[in-house]
Amino acid sequence: MAAAALYTCYTCPFAQRVWITRNFKGLQDEIKLVPLILQNRPAWYPEKVYPPNKVPSLEHNGKITGESLDLIKYLESNFQGPSLLPKDPAKKEFAEELLSYTDKFNGTVFAAFKGDLAKEAGPAFDYLENALHKFDDGPFFLGNEFSLVDIAYIPFVERFNIFLPDVFKYDITAGRQKLAAWIEEVNKIGAYKQTKTDPKELVEFYKKRFLVQMSTGCASGLGLLHGRSTWSSSK
């Protein structure tokens, strides 16, 4: 059987979610990466693979699937490897609650870039801090189990943790010990470390795109960071 193909972009946080999941489940031989440079996307991608022209997308068993949260669940359900969803009913319910909050979390933080960051984005980071207190049997969102929830949040938290202190002088871990410990623990996960972008490159990438847009008063700067204008990424 031919290997599945994951169409991705190495700088895209949405695509990074699926990349981490693939690596953690040990699917490197079953799912090949097809990296795209989205600022110069090949014409064949929307024409022959994925008409929405976004990443990530997965070609498997003759079908194409998109949207990062759907894809990480798809990999969990359709491929072998270590489980990334809990069997415990309470944890499973909480996992769905946290996964459903990801869009609101990202939207709140990105929108705060043009206002009072600490006041407007603070509650979103407080939500994560409080969520990490739910289960005390480990450092992850579901306690001792690294899961799809951690995978859904870390690509964005990673970027905020680098970009916000540098540009806005806002430390997302200040007064949030659980969040700081979570970031530290996730950084020990090999499947995640294999997908990380150099921090200096991330800061420069965002500065060039976001700050230039803000200086000209263009609201699309938010889209550049969110992955819509620059990455054309699926959620």
PDB file of C-alpha atoms in Angstrom:
ATOM      1  CA  MET A   1       0.000   0.000   0.000  1.00  0.00           C
ATOM      2  CA  ALA A   2       1.338   3.433  -0.930  1.00  0.00           C
ATOM      3  CA  ALA A   3       2.266   5.741   1.898  1.00  0.00           C
ATOM      4  CA  ALA A   4      -0.132   8.509   2.822  1.00  0.00           C
ATOM      5  CA  ALA A   5       0.990  12.057   1.999  1.00  0.00           C
ATOM      6  CA  LEU A   6       0.854  14.969   4.425  1.00  0.00           C
ATOM      7  CA  TYR A   7       1.011  18.288   2.584  1.00  0.00           C
ATOM      8  CA  THR A   8       2.533  20.735   5.002  1.00  0.00           C
ATOM      9  CA  CYS A   9       4.547  23.895   5.533  1.00  0.00           C
ATOM     10  CA  TYR A  10       7.353  23.888   8.063  1.00  0.00           C
ATOM     11  CA  THR A  11       6.512  27.370   9.395  1.00  0.00           C
ATOM     12  CA  CYS A  12       2.757  26.846   9.740  1.00  0.00           C
ATOM     13  CA  PRO A  13       1.391  26.202  13.267  1.00  0.00           C
ATOM     14  CA  PHE A  14      -1.726  24.473  11.951  1.00  0.00           C
ATOM     15  CA  ALA A  15       0.334  22.037   9.899  1.00  0.00           C
ATOM     16  CA  GLN A  16       2.708  21.574  12.826  1.00  0.00           C
ATOM     17  CA  ARG A  17      -0.136  20.012  14.808  1.00  0.00           C
ATOM     18  CA  VAL A  18      -0.428  17.159  12.328  1.00  0.00           C
ATOM     19  CA  TRP A  19       3.325  16.810  11.955  1.00  0.00           C
ATOM     20  CA  ILE A  20       3.717  16.349  15.730  1.00  0.00           C
ATOM     21  CA  THR A  21       0.918  13.776  15.800  1.00  0.00           C
ATOM     22  CA  ARG A  22       2.500  11.831  12.944  1.00  0.00           C
ATOM     23  CA  ASN A  23       5.861  11.778  14.681  1.00  0.00           C
ATOM     24  CA  PHE A  24       4.518  10.842  18.112  1.00  0.00           C
ATOM     25  CA  LYS A  25       2.592   7.904  16.709  1.00  0.00           C
ATOM     26  CA  GLY A  26       5.682   6.737  14.821  1.00  0.00           C
ATOM     27  CA  LEU A  27       4.128   7.083  11.380  1.00  0.00           C
ATOM     28  CA  GLN A  28       7.164   8.426   9.548  1.00  0.00           C
ATOM     29  CA  ASP A  29       7.199   5.441   7.190  1.00  0.00           C
ATOM     30  CA  GLU A  30       3.434   5.439   6.676  1.00  0.00           C
ATOM     31  CA  ILE A  31       2.909   9.165   6.126  1.00  0.00           C
ATOM     32  CA  LYS A  32       5.410  11.015   3.975  1.00  0.00           C
ATOM     33  CA  LEU A  33       5.808  14.767   4.274  1.00  0.00           C
ATOM     34  CA  VAL A  34       5.273  16.910   1.201  1.00  0.00           C
ATOM     35  CA  PRO A  35       6.510  20.368   2.230  1.00  0.00           C
ATOM     36  CA  LEU A  36       5.200  23.385   0.345  1.00  0.00           C
ATOM     37  CA  ILE A  37       6.426  26.958   0.229  1.00  0.00           C
ATOM     38  CA  LEU A  38       3.080  28.650   0.497  1.00  0.00           C
ATOM     39  CA  GLN A  39       4.213  32.058  -0.674  1.00  0.00           C
ATOM     40  CA  ASN A  40       4.998  30.273  -3.930  1.00  0.00           C
ATOM     41  CA  ARG A  41       2.507  27.423  -4.001  1.00  0.00           C
ATOM     42  CA  PRO A  42       2.661  25.085  -6.985  1.00  0.00           C
ATOM     43  CA  ALA A  43      -0.297  25.238  -9.343  1.00  0.00           C
ATOM     44  CA  TRP A  44      -0.763  21.473  -9.137  1.00  0.00           C
ATOM     45  CA  TYR A  45      -1.652  21.595  -5.445  1.00  0.00           C
ATOM     46  CA  PRO A  46      -5.114  23.229  -5.711  1.00  0.00           C
ATOM     47  CA  GLU A  47      -5.713  21.764  -9.158  1.00  0.00           C
ATOM     48  CA  LYS A  48      -4.930  18.124  -8.410  1.00  0.00           C
ATOM     49  CA  VAL A  49      -4.746  17.718  -4.637  1.00  0.00           C
ATOM     50  CA  TYR A  50      -6.676  20.138  -2.414  1.00  0.00           C
ATOM     51  CA  PRO A  51      -8.860  22.803  -4.081  1.00  0.00           C
ATOM     52  CA  PRO A  52      -9.024  25.055  -0.967  1.00  0.00           C
ATOM     53  CA  ASN A  53      -5.258  25.499  -1.508  1.00  0.00           C
ATOM     54  CA  LYS A  54      -4.500  25.351   2.216  1.00  0.00           C
ATOM     55  CA  VAL A  55      -2.318  23.282   4.496  1.00  0.00           C
ATOM     56  CA  PRO A  56      -2.343  20.910   6.149  1.00  0.00           C
ATOM     57  CA  SER A  57      -4.050  18.287   4.046  1.00  0.00           C
ATOM     58  CA  LEU A  58      -3.702  14.515   4.064  1.00  0.00           C
ATOM     59  CA  GLU A  59      -3.974  12.164   1.117  1.00  0.00           C
ATOM     60  CA  HIS A  60      -4.888   8.697   2.414  1.00  0.00           C
ATOM     61  CA  ASN A  61      -6.667   5.781   0.770  1.00  0.00           C
ATOM     62  CA  GLY A  62      -7.533   7.895  -2.249  1.00  0.00           C
ATOM     63  CA  LYS A  63      -9.179  10.658  -0.220  1.00  0.00           C
ATOM     64  CA  ILE A  64      -8.038  14.141   0.741  1.00  0.00           C
ATOM     65  CA  THR A  65      -8.807  15.526   4.188  1.00  0.00           C
ATOM     66  CA  GLY A  66      -8.071  19.003   5.550  1.00  0.00           C
ATOM     67  CA  GLU A  67      -8.389  21.065   8.753  1.00  0.00           C
ATOM     68  CA  SER A  68      -5.744  20.448  11.389  1.00  0.00           C
ATOM     69  CA  LEU A  69      -7.972  19.499  14.332  1.00  0.00           C
ATOM     70  CA  ASP A  70      -9.882  17.060  12.152  1.00  0.00           C
ATOM     71  CA  LEU A  71      -6.615  15.628  10.886  1.00  0.00           C
ATOM     72  CA  ILE A  72      -5.028  14.972  14.268  1.00  0.00           C
ATOM     73  CA  LYS A  73      -8.197  13.129  15.277  1.00  0.00           C
ATOM     74  CA  TYR A  74      -8.118  11.260  11.968  1.00  0.00           C
ATOM     75  CA  LEU A  75      -4.574  10.078  12.579  1.00  0.00           C
ATOM     76  CA  GLU A  76      -5.543   8.975  16.069  1.00  0.00           C
ATOM     77  CA  SER A  77      -8.506   6.958  14.777  1.00  0.00           C
ATOM     78  CA  ASN A  78      -7.073   5.496  11.576  1.00  0.00           C
ATOM     79  CA  PHE A  79      -3.437   4.708  12.321  1.00  0.00           C
ATOM     80  CA  GLN A  80      -1.573   2.574  14.817  1.00  0.00           C
ATOM     81  CA  GLY A  81       0.766   3.992  17.440  1.00  0.00           C
ATOM     82  CA  PRO A  82       0.681   5.380  20.975  1.00  0.00           C
ATOM     83  CA  SER A  83      -2.729   6.689  21.949  1.00  0.00           C
ATOM     84  CA  LEU A  84      -3.199  10.440  22.121  1.00  0.00           C
ATOM     85  CA  LEU A  85      -6.696  10.441  23.593  1.00  0.00           C
ATOM     86  CA  PRO A  86      -7.561   9.256  27.105  1.00  0.00           C
ATOM     87  CA  LYS A  87      -9.851   6.388  27.992  1.00  0.00           C
ATOM     88  CA  ASP A  88     -10.907   8.021  31.246  1.00  0.00           C
ATOM     89  CA  PRO A  89     -14.380   9.561  30.637  1.00  0.00           C
ATOM     90  CA  ALA A  90     -13.694  12.726  32.637  1.00  0.00           C
ATOM     91  CA  LYS A  91     -10.444  13.369  30.802  1.00  0.00           C
ATOM     92  CA  LYS A  92     -12.037  12.591  27.458  1.00  0.00           C
ATOM     93  CA  GLU A  93     -14.807  15.108  28.096  1.00  0.00           C
ATOM     94  CA  PHE A  94     -12.294  17.744  29.191  1.00  0.00           C
ATOM     95  CA  ALA A  95     -10.214  17.063  26.094  1.00  0.00           C
ATOM     96  CA  GLU A  96     -13.161  17.908  23.852  1.00  0.00           C
ATOM     97  CA  GLU A  97     -13.825  21.075  25.835  1.00  0.00           C
ATOM     98  CA  LEU A  98     -10.232  22.232  25.426  1.00  0.00           C
ATOM     99  CA  LEU A  99     -10.063  21.341  21.747  1.00  0.00           C
ATOM    100  CA  SER A 100     -13.224  23.337  21.109  1.00  0.00           C
ATOM    101  CA  TYR A 101     -11.615  26.382  22.768  1.00  0.00           C
ATOM    102  CA  THR A 102      -8.551  26.537  20.513  1.00  0.00           C
ATOM    103  CA  ASP A 103     -10.016  28.911  17.921  1.00  0.00           C
ATOM    104  CA  LYS A 104     -11.262  31.297  20.606  1.00  0.00           C
ATOM    105  CA  PHE A 105      -7.885  31.196  22.342  1.00  0.00           C
ATOM    106  CA  ASN A 106      -5.973  32.040  19.185  1.00  0.00           C
ATOM    107  CA  GLY A 107      -8.465  34.656  18.062  1.00  0.00           C
ATOM    108  CA  THR A 108      -8.415  36.408  21.443  1.00  0.00           C
ATOM    109  CA  VAL A 109      -4.634  36.629  21.566  1.00  0.00           C
ATOM    110  CA  PHE A 110      -4.217  37.759  17.966  1.00  0.00           C
ATOM    111  CA  ALA A 111      -6.911  40.412  18.342  1.00  0.00           C
ATOM    112  CA  ALA A 112      -5.144  41.750  21.447  1.00  0.00           C
ATOM    113  CA  PHE A 113      -2.071  42.662  19.396  1.00  0.00           C
ATOM    114  CA  LYS A 114      -3.756  45.911  18.376  1.00  0.00           C
ATOM    115  CA  GLY A 115      -4.964  46.783  21.880  1.00  0.00           C
ATOM    116  CA  ASP A 116      -3.940  46.331  25.510  1.00  0.00           C
ATOM    117  CA  LEU A 117      -2.220  42.972  25.213  1.00  0.00           C
ATOM    118  CA  ALA A 118      -1.990  42.126  28.914  1.00  0.00           C
ATOM    119  CA  LYS A 119      -5.590  43.103  29.586  1.00  0.00           C
ATOM    120  CA  GLU A 120      -7.128  41.548  26.489  1.00  0.00           C
ATOM    121  CA  ALA A 121      -4.976  38.436  26.015  1.00  0.00           C
ATOM    122  CA  GLY A 122      -4.344  37.746  29.692  1.00  0.00           C
ATOM    123  CA  PRO A 123      -7.662  35.918  30.240  1.00  0.00           C
ATOM    124  CA  ALA A 124      -6.871  33.519  27.385  1.00  0.00           C
ATOM    125  CA  PHE A 125      -3.574  32.535  28.985  1.00  0.00           C
ATOM    126  CA  ASP A 126      -5.289  32.373  32.385  1.00  0.00           C
ATOM    127  CA  TYR A 127      -7.729  29.896  30.861  1.00  0.00           C
ATOM    128  CA  LEU A 128      -4.829  27.619  29.969  1.00  0.00           C
ATOM    129  CA  GLU A 129      -3.272  28.060  33.401  1.00  0.00           C
ATOM    130  CA  ASN A 130      -6.540  27.100  35.080  1.00  0.00           C
ATOM    131  CA  ALA A 131      -7.039  24.161  32.727  1.00  0.00           C
ATOM    132  CA  LEU A 132      -3.632  22.810  33.722  1.00  0.00           C
ATOM    133  CA  HIS A 133      -4.851  22.649  37.335  1.00  0.00           C
ATOM    134  CA  LYS A 134      -7.707  20.299  36.419  1.00  0.00           C
ATOM    135  CA  PHE A 135      -5.724  17.060  36.778  1.00  0.00           C
ATOM    136  CA  ASP A 136      -2.824  16.893  39.217  1.00  0.00           C
ATOM    137  CA  ASP A 137      -1.339  13.560  38.119  1.00  0.00           C
ATOM    138  CA  GLY A 138       1.031  15.123  35.600  1.00  0.00           C
ATOM    139  CA  PRO A 139       2.156  18.315  33.825  1.00  0.00           C
ATOM    140  CA  PHE A 140      -0.002  18.063  30.710  1.00  0.00           C
ATOM    141  CA  PHE A 141      -3.557  19.233  30.108  1.00  0.00           C
ATOM    142  CA  LEU A 142      -4.845  15.735  30.819  1.00  0.00           C
ATOM    143  CA  GLY A 143      -2.446  15.059  33.670  1.00  0.00           C
ATOM    144  CA  ASN A 144       0.255  12.503  32.946  1.00  0.00           C
ATOM    145  CA  GLU A 145      -0.961  11.860  29.403  1.00  0.00           C
ATOM    146  CA  PHE A 146       0.538  13.831  26.515  1.00  0.00           C
ATOM    147  CA  SER A 147      -2.430  14.175  24.186  1.00  0.00           C
ATOM    148  CA  LEU A 148      -4.016  15.822  21.183  1.00  0.00           C
ATOM    149  CA  VAL A 149      -4.871  18.737  23.461  1.00  0.00           C
ATOM    150  CA  ASP A 150      -1.214  19.523  24.083  1.00  0.00           C
ATOM    151  CA  ILE A 151      -0.547  19.123  20.372  1.00  0.00           C
ATOM    152  CA  ALA A 152      -3.370  21.507  19.451  1.00  0.00           C
ATOM    153  CA  TYR A 153      -2.042  24.327  21.646  1.00  0.00           C
ATOM    154  CA  ILE A 154       1.752  24.072  21.638  1.00  0.00           C
ATOM    155  CA  PRO A 155       2.441  25.401  18.100  1.00  0.00           C
ATOM    156  CA  PHE A 156       0.671  28.652  18.968  1.00  0.00           C
ATOM    157  CA  VAL A 157       1.879  28.947  22.556  1.00  0.00           C
ATOM    158  CA  GLU A 158       5.396  28.328  21.244  1.00  0.00           C
ATOM    159  CA  ARG A 159       5.095  31.329  18.942  1.00  0.00           C
ATOM    160  CA  PHE A 160       3.452  33.569  21.541  1.00  0.00           C
ATOM    161  CA  ASN A 161       6.124  32.642  24.087  1.00  0.00           C
ATOM    162  CA  ILE A 162       8.831  33.815  21.687  1.00  0.00           C
ATOM    163  CA  PHE A 163       7.187  36.743  19.936  1.00  0.00           C
ATOM    164  CA  LEU A 164       5.282  38.511  22.720  1.00  0.00           C
ATOM    165  CA  PRO A 165       8.219  39.027  25.122  1.00  0.00           C
ATOM    166  CA  ASP A 166      10.427  40.239  22.282  1.00  0.00           C
ATOM    167  CA  VAL A 167       8.003  42.672  20.674  1.00  0.00           C
ATOM    168  CA  PHE A 168       5.446  43.535  23.359  1.00  0.00           C
ATOM    169  CA  LYS A 169       7.554  42.830  26.478  1.00  0.00           C
ATOM    170  CA  TYR A 170       4.794  40.528  27.667  1.00  0.00           C
ATOM    171  CA  ASP A 171       5.795  37.281  29.386  1.00  0.00           C
ATOM    172  CA  ILE A 172       2.967  34.773  29.030  1.00  0.00           C
ATOM    173  CA  THR A 173       4.381  32.606  31.845  1.00  0.00           C
ATOM    174  CA  ALA A 174       4.668  35.375  34.462  1.00  0.00           C
ATOM    175  CA  GLY A 175       2.435  34.367  37.363  1.00  0.00           C
ATOM    176  CA  ARG A 176       1.449  31.206  35.516  1.00  0.00           C
ATOM    177  CA  GLN A 177       3.596  28.440  36.960  1.00  0.00           C
ATOM    178  CA  LYS A 178       1.580  25.606  35.472  1.00  0.00           C
ATOM    179  CA  LEU A 179       1.823  27.076  31.991  1.00  0.00           C
ATOM    180  CA  ALA A 180       5.579  27.533  32.368  1.00  0.00           C
ATOM    181  CA  ALA A 181       5.981  23.940  33.568  1.00  0.00           C
ATOM    182  CA  TRP A 182       3.812  22.666  30.716  1.00  0.00           C
ATOM    183  CA  ILE A 183       5.929  24.434  28.097  1.00  0.00           C
ATOM    184  CA  GLU A 184       9.058  22.966  29.691  1.00  0.00           C
ATOM    185  CA  GLU A 185       7.638  19.433  29.689  1.00  0.00           C
ATOM    186  CA  VAL A 186       6.347  19.585  26.121  1.00  0.00           C
ATOM    187  CA  ASN A 187       9.815  20.665  25.044  1.00  0.00           C
ATOM    188  CA  LYS A 188      11.074  17.304  26.279  1.00  0.00           C
ATOM    189  CA  ILE A 189       8.826  15.446  23.821  1.00  0.00           C
ATOM    190  CA  GLY A 190      10.928  14.294  20.883  1.00  0.00           C
ATOM    191  CA  ALA A 191       8.013  14.311  18.445  1.00  0.00           C
ATOM    192  CA  TYR A 192       7.523  18.008  19.158  1.00  0.00           C
ATOM    193  CA  LYS A 193      11.196  19.000  19.202  1.00  0.00           C
ATOM    194  CA  GLN A 194      11.589  17.527  15.714  1.00  0.00           C
ATOM    195  CA  THR A 195       9.081  20.071  14.375  1.00  0.00           C
ATOM    196  CA  LYS A 196      10.341  23.257  16.007  1.00  0.00           C
ATOM    197  CA  THR A 197      11.502  26.290  14.075  1.00  0.00           C
ATOM    198  CA  ASP A 198      14.528  28.270  15.209  1.00  0.00           C
ATOM    199  CA  PRO A 199      13.261  30.945  17.663  1.00  0.00           C
ATOM    200  CA  LYS A 200      15.242  33.737  16.027  1.00  0.00           C
ATOM    201  CA  GLU A 201      13.755  32.851  12.664  1.00  0.00           C
ATOM    202  CA  LEU A 202      10.244  32.948  14.127  1.00  0.00           C
ATOM    203  CA  VAL A 203      10.754  36.390  15.651  1.00  0.00           C
ATOM    204  CA  GLU A 204      12.176  37.803  12.442  1.00  0.00           C
ATOM    205  CA  PHE A 205       9.427  36.148  10.388  1.00  0.00           C
ATOM    206  CA  TYR A 206       6.738  37.773  12.515  1.00  0.00           C
ATOM    207  CA  LYS A 207       8.426  41.147  12.818  1.00  0.00           C
ATOM    208  CA  LYS A 208       8.764  41.514   9.064  1.00  0.00           C
ATOM    209  CA  ARG A 209       5.146  40.655   8.411  1.00  0.00           C
ATOM    210  CA  PHE A 210       3.226  41.828  11.447  1.00  0.00           C
ATOM    211  CA  LEU A 211       5.037  45.003  12.426  1.00  0.00           C
ATOM    212  CA  VAL A 212       5.177  46.337   8.867  1.00  0.00           C
ATOM    213  CA  GLN A 213       1.432  45.821   8.553  1.00  0.00           C
ATOM    214  CA  MET A 214       0.778  47.504  11.900  1.00  0.00           C
ATOM    215  CA  SER A 215       2.953  50.488  10.988  1.00  0.00           C
ATOM    216  CA  THR A 216       0.813  51.056   7.917  1.00  0.00           C
ATOM    217  CA  GLY A 217      -2.407  50.561   9.865  1.00  0.00           C
ATOM    218  CA  CYS A 218      -3.328  47.468   7.902  1.00  0.00           C
ATOM    219  CA  ALA A 219      -5.500  45.028   9.843  1.00  0.00           C
ATOM    220  CA  SER A 220      -4.327  42.138   7.721  1.00  0.00           C
ATOM    221  CA  GLY A 221      -1.274  41.998   9.948  1.00  0.00           C
ATOM    222  CA  LEU A 222      -3.344  39.806  12.226  1.00  0.00           C
ATOM    223  CA  GLY A 223      -3.966  37.460   9.359  1.00  0.00           C
ATOM    224  CA  LEU A 224      -0.273  37.249   8.624  1.00  0.00           C
ATOM    225  CA  LEU A 225       0.410  35.943  12.098  1.00  0.00           C
ATOM    226  CA  HIS A 226      -2.701  33.839  12.283  1.00  0.00           C
ATOM    227  CA  GLY A 227      -1.736  31.890   9.201  1.00  0.00           C
ATOM    228  CA  ARG A 228      -4.417  33.084   6.841  1.00  0.00           C
ATOM    229  CA  SER A 229      -2.675  35.562   4.581  1.00  0.00           C
ATOM    230  CA  THR A 230       0.857  34.203   4.801  1.00  0.00           C
ATOM    231  CA  TRP A 231       0.315  30.512   5.336  1.00  0.00           C
ATOM    232  CA  SER A 232      -3.153  30.087   3.856  1.00  0.00           C
ATOM    233  CA  SER A 233      -3.543  27.419   6.486  1.00  0.00           C
ATOM    234  CA  SER A 234      -6.427  25.298   7.560  1.00  0.00           C
ATOM    235  CA  LYS A 235      -7.523  25.447  11.156  1.00  0.00           C
TER     236      LYS A 235
END
